[in-house]
Each structure stands twice: as C-alpha cells, then as structure tokens.
mmCIF file of C-alpha atoms in Angstrom:
data_model
loop_
_atom_site.group_PDB
_atom_site.id
_atom_site.type_symbol
_atom_site.label_atom_id
_atom_site.label_comp_id
_atom_site.label_asym_id
_atom_site.label_seq_id
_atom_site.Cartn_x
_atom_site.Cartn_y
_atom_site.Cartn_z
ATOM 1 C CA MET A 172 -32.641 -14.636 -38.476
ATOM 2 C CA ALA A 173 -34.676 -17.525 -39.913
ATOM 3 C CA ASN A 174 -33.011 -20.489 -41.618
ATOM 4 C CA LEU A 175 -34.824 -21.404 -44.824
ATOM 5 C CA PHE A 176 -34.461 -24.862 -46.395
ATOM 6 C CA PHE A 177 -35.372 -25.402 -50.060
ATOM 7 C CA SER A 178 -36.760 -28.827 -50.955
ATOM 8 C CA TYR A 179 -37.100 -29.190 -54.712
ATOM 9 C CA SER A 180 -36.483 -31.436 -57.693
ATOM 10 C CA HIS A 181 -33.194 -30.761 -59.459
ATOM 11 C CA LYS A 182 -35.205 -30.518 -62.678
ATOM 12 C CA ASP A 183 -36.674 -27.329 -61.191
ATOM 13 C CA GLU A 184 -33.313 -25.837 -60.248
ATOM 14 C CA GLU A 185 -33.727 -22.864 -62.563
ATOM 15 C CA LEU A 186 -36.996 -21.966 -60.825
ATOM 16 C CA ARG A 187 -35.343 -22.321 -57.411
ATOM 17 C CA ASN A 188 -32.566 -19.997 -58.547
ATOM 18 C CA GLU A 189 -35.154 -17.459 -59.663
ATOM 19 C CA LEU A 190 -36.995 -17.668 -56.337
ATOM 20 C CA GLU A 191 -33.717 -17.113 -54.515
ATOM 21 C CA VAL A 192 -33.311 -13.855 -56.447
ATOM 22 C CA HIS A 193 -36.725 -12.750 -55.172
ATOM 23 C CA LEU A 194 -35.637 -13.553 -51.606
ATOM 24 C CA ALA A 195 -32.298 -11.726 -51.921
ATOM 25 C CA MET A 196 -33.598 -8.595 -50.184
ATOM 26 C CA LEU A 197 -34.606 -10.616 -47.110
ATOM 27 C CA GLN A 198 -31.161 -12.222 -47.094
ATOM 28 C CA ARG A 199 -29.443 -8.865 -47.450
ATOM 29 C CA GLN A 200 -31.480 -7.485 -44.526
ATOM 30 C CA GLY A 201 -30.372 -10.431 -42.399
ATOM 31 C CA LEU A 202 -33.908 -11.766 -41.990
ATOM 32 C CA ILE A 203 -33.246 -15.148 -43.601
ATOM 33 C CA THR A 204 -30.454 -17.443 -44.680
ATOM 34 C CA ALA A 205 -31.325 -19.831 -47.481
ATOM 35 C CA TRP A 206 -29.899 -23.319 -47.950
ATOM 36 C CA HIS A 207 -30.281 -26.001 -50.619
ATOM 37 C CA ASP A 208 -28.431 -29.198 -51.418
ATOM 38 C CA ARG A 209 -26.218 -27.595 -54.067
ATOM 39 C CA ARG A 210 -24.315 -26.058 -51.149
ATOM 40 C CA ILE A 211 -23.061 -29.454 -49.988
ATOM 41 C CA GLY A 212 -19.287 -29.586 -50.342
ATOM 42 C CA ALA A 213 -17.384 -32.278 -52.186
ATOM 43 C CA GLY A 214 -16.772 -35.370 -50.100
ATOM 44 C CA LYS A 215 -19.567 -34.601 -47.623
ATOM 45 C CA ASP A 216 -22.259 -37.164 -46.846
ATOM 46 C CA ILE A 217 -25.337 -35.906 -48.688
ATOM 47 C CA HIS A 218 -27.907 -37.525 -46.409
ATOM 48 C CA SER A 219 -26.370 -36.334 -43.138
ATOM 49 C CA GLU A 220 -25.867 -32.805 -44.485
ATOM 50 C CA ILE A 221 -29.491 -32.602 -45.620
ATOM 51 C CA SER A 222 -30.740 -34.050 -42.323
ATOM 52 C CA ALA A 223 -28.714 -31.544 -40.309
ATOM 53 C CA GLU A 224 -29.996 -28.614 -42.357
ATOM 54 C CA LEU A 225 -33.588 -29.845 -42.081
ATOM 55 C CA GLU A 226 -33.240 -30.086 -38.301
ATOM 56 C CA SER A 227 -31.940 -26.523 -38.031
ATOM 57 C CA ALA A 228 -34.454 -25.024 -40.497
ATOM 58 C CA ASP A 229 -37.032 -22.559 -39.246
ATOM 59 C CA ILE A 230 -38.798 -22.583 -42.620
ATOM 60 C CA ILE A 231 -38.971 -25.545 -44.996
ATOM 61 C CA LEU A 232 -40.016 -24.377 -48.425
ATOM 62 C CA LEU A 233 -41.348 -27.165 -50.654
ATOM 63 C CA LEU A 234 -41.191 -26.254 -54.328
ATOM 64 C CA VAL A 235 -43.942 -28.617 -55.402
ATOM 65 C CA SER A 236 -44.116 -29.404 -59.102
ATOM 66 C CA ALA A 237 -44.815 -32.445 -61.254
ATOM 67 C CA HIS A 238 -41.072 -33.199 -61.129
ATOM 68 C CA PHE A 239 -41.077 -32.940 -57.324
ATOM 69 C CA LEU A 240 -44.045 -35.308 -57.015
ATOM 70 C CA ALA A 241 -42.436 -37.779 -59.439
ATOM 71 C CA SER A 242 -39.105 -37.740 -57.572
ATOM 72 C CA ASP A 243 -38.419 -40.810 -55.459
ATOM 73 C CA TYR A 244 -35.885 -38.817 -53.439
ATOM 74 C CA CYS A 245 -38.324 -35.998 -52.644
ATOM 75 C CA MET A 246 -41.239 -38.293 -51.879
ATOM 76 C CA THR A 247 -39.677 -41.072 -49.773
ATOM 77 C CA GLU A 248 -38.988 -41.107 -46.066
ATOM 78 C CA ARG A 249 -35.396 -41.250 -44.923
#
C-alpha cells in the first residue's frame, strides 16, 4: 500500500476533495491511503504532524495552482 500526501492551498480544497473522489477506487482496493492536513486532530502540533506524514509518504501529490504558488505556507521551507 502506498501512502499519498496531498500538498495544496486551502483555497483549492474543493478541488482536492474532488480528486479524492477519483482516487476512491484505489483506496478501496487497498492500493493507496491518502492524507491531507484536514485530518490533523484538535490540539495536535500542525508542523510536526505534517512533517511526520511527509516523511512516511510514498507519493507526494502537489496540487499546483495560482493559489498554491501564492501561498507562503506552501512555498517556504520549514
């Protein structure tokens, strides 16, 4: 099973949701698990959660858009 990490601008969340629907068959077949930052639980440290998921990702999917390129969070090194 491959771990997939979504990197996207929150302004493109609707598009990410739609893409996740397209990937649902692969998830159902157990070929991938998909993760994005909206799965971070309350009270968790955002940066450490994202770093941990990035480290364990087999696939990092960048949803590049104008919003993504304009995002300081998406475009800066941590």
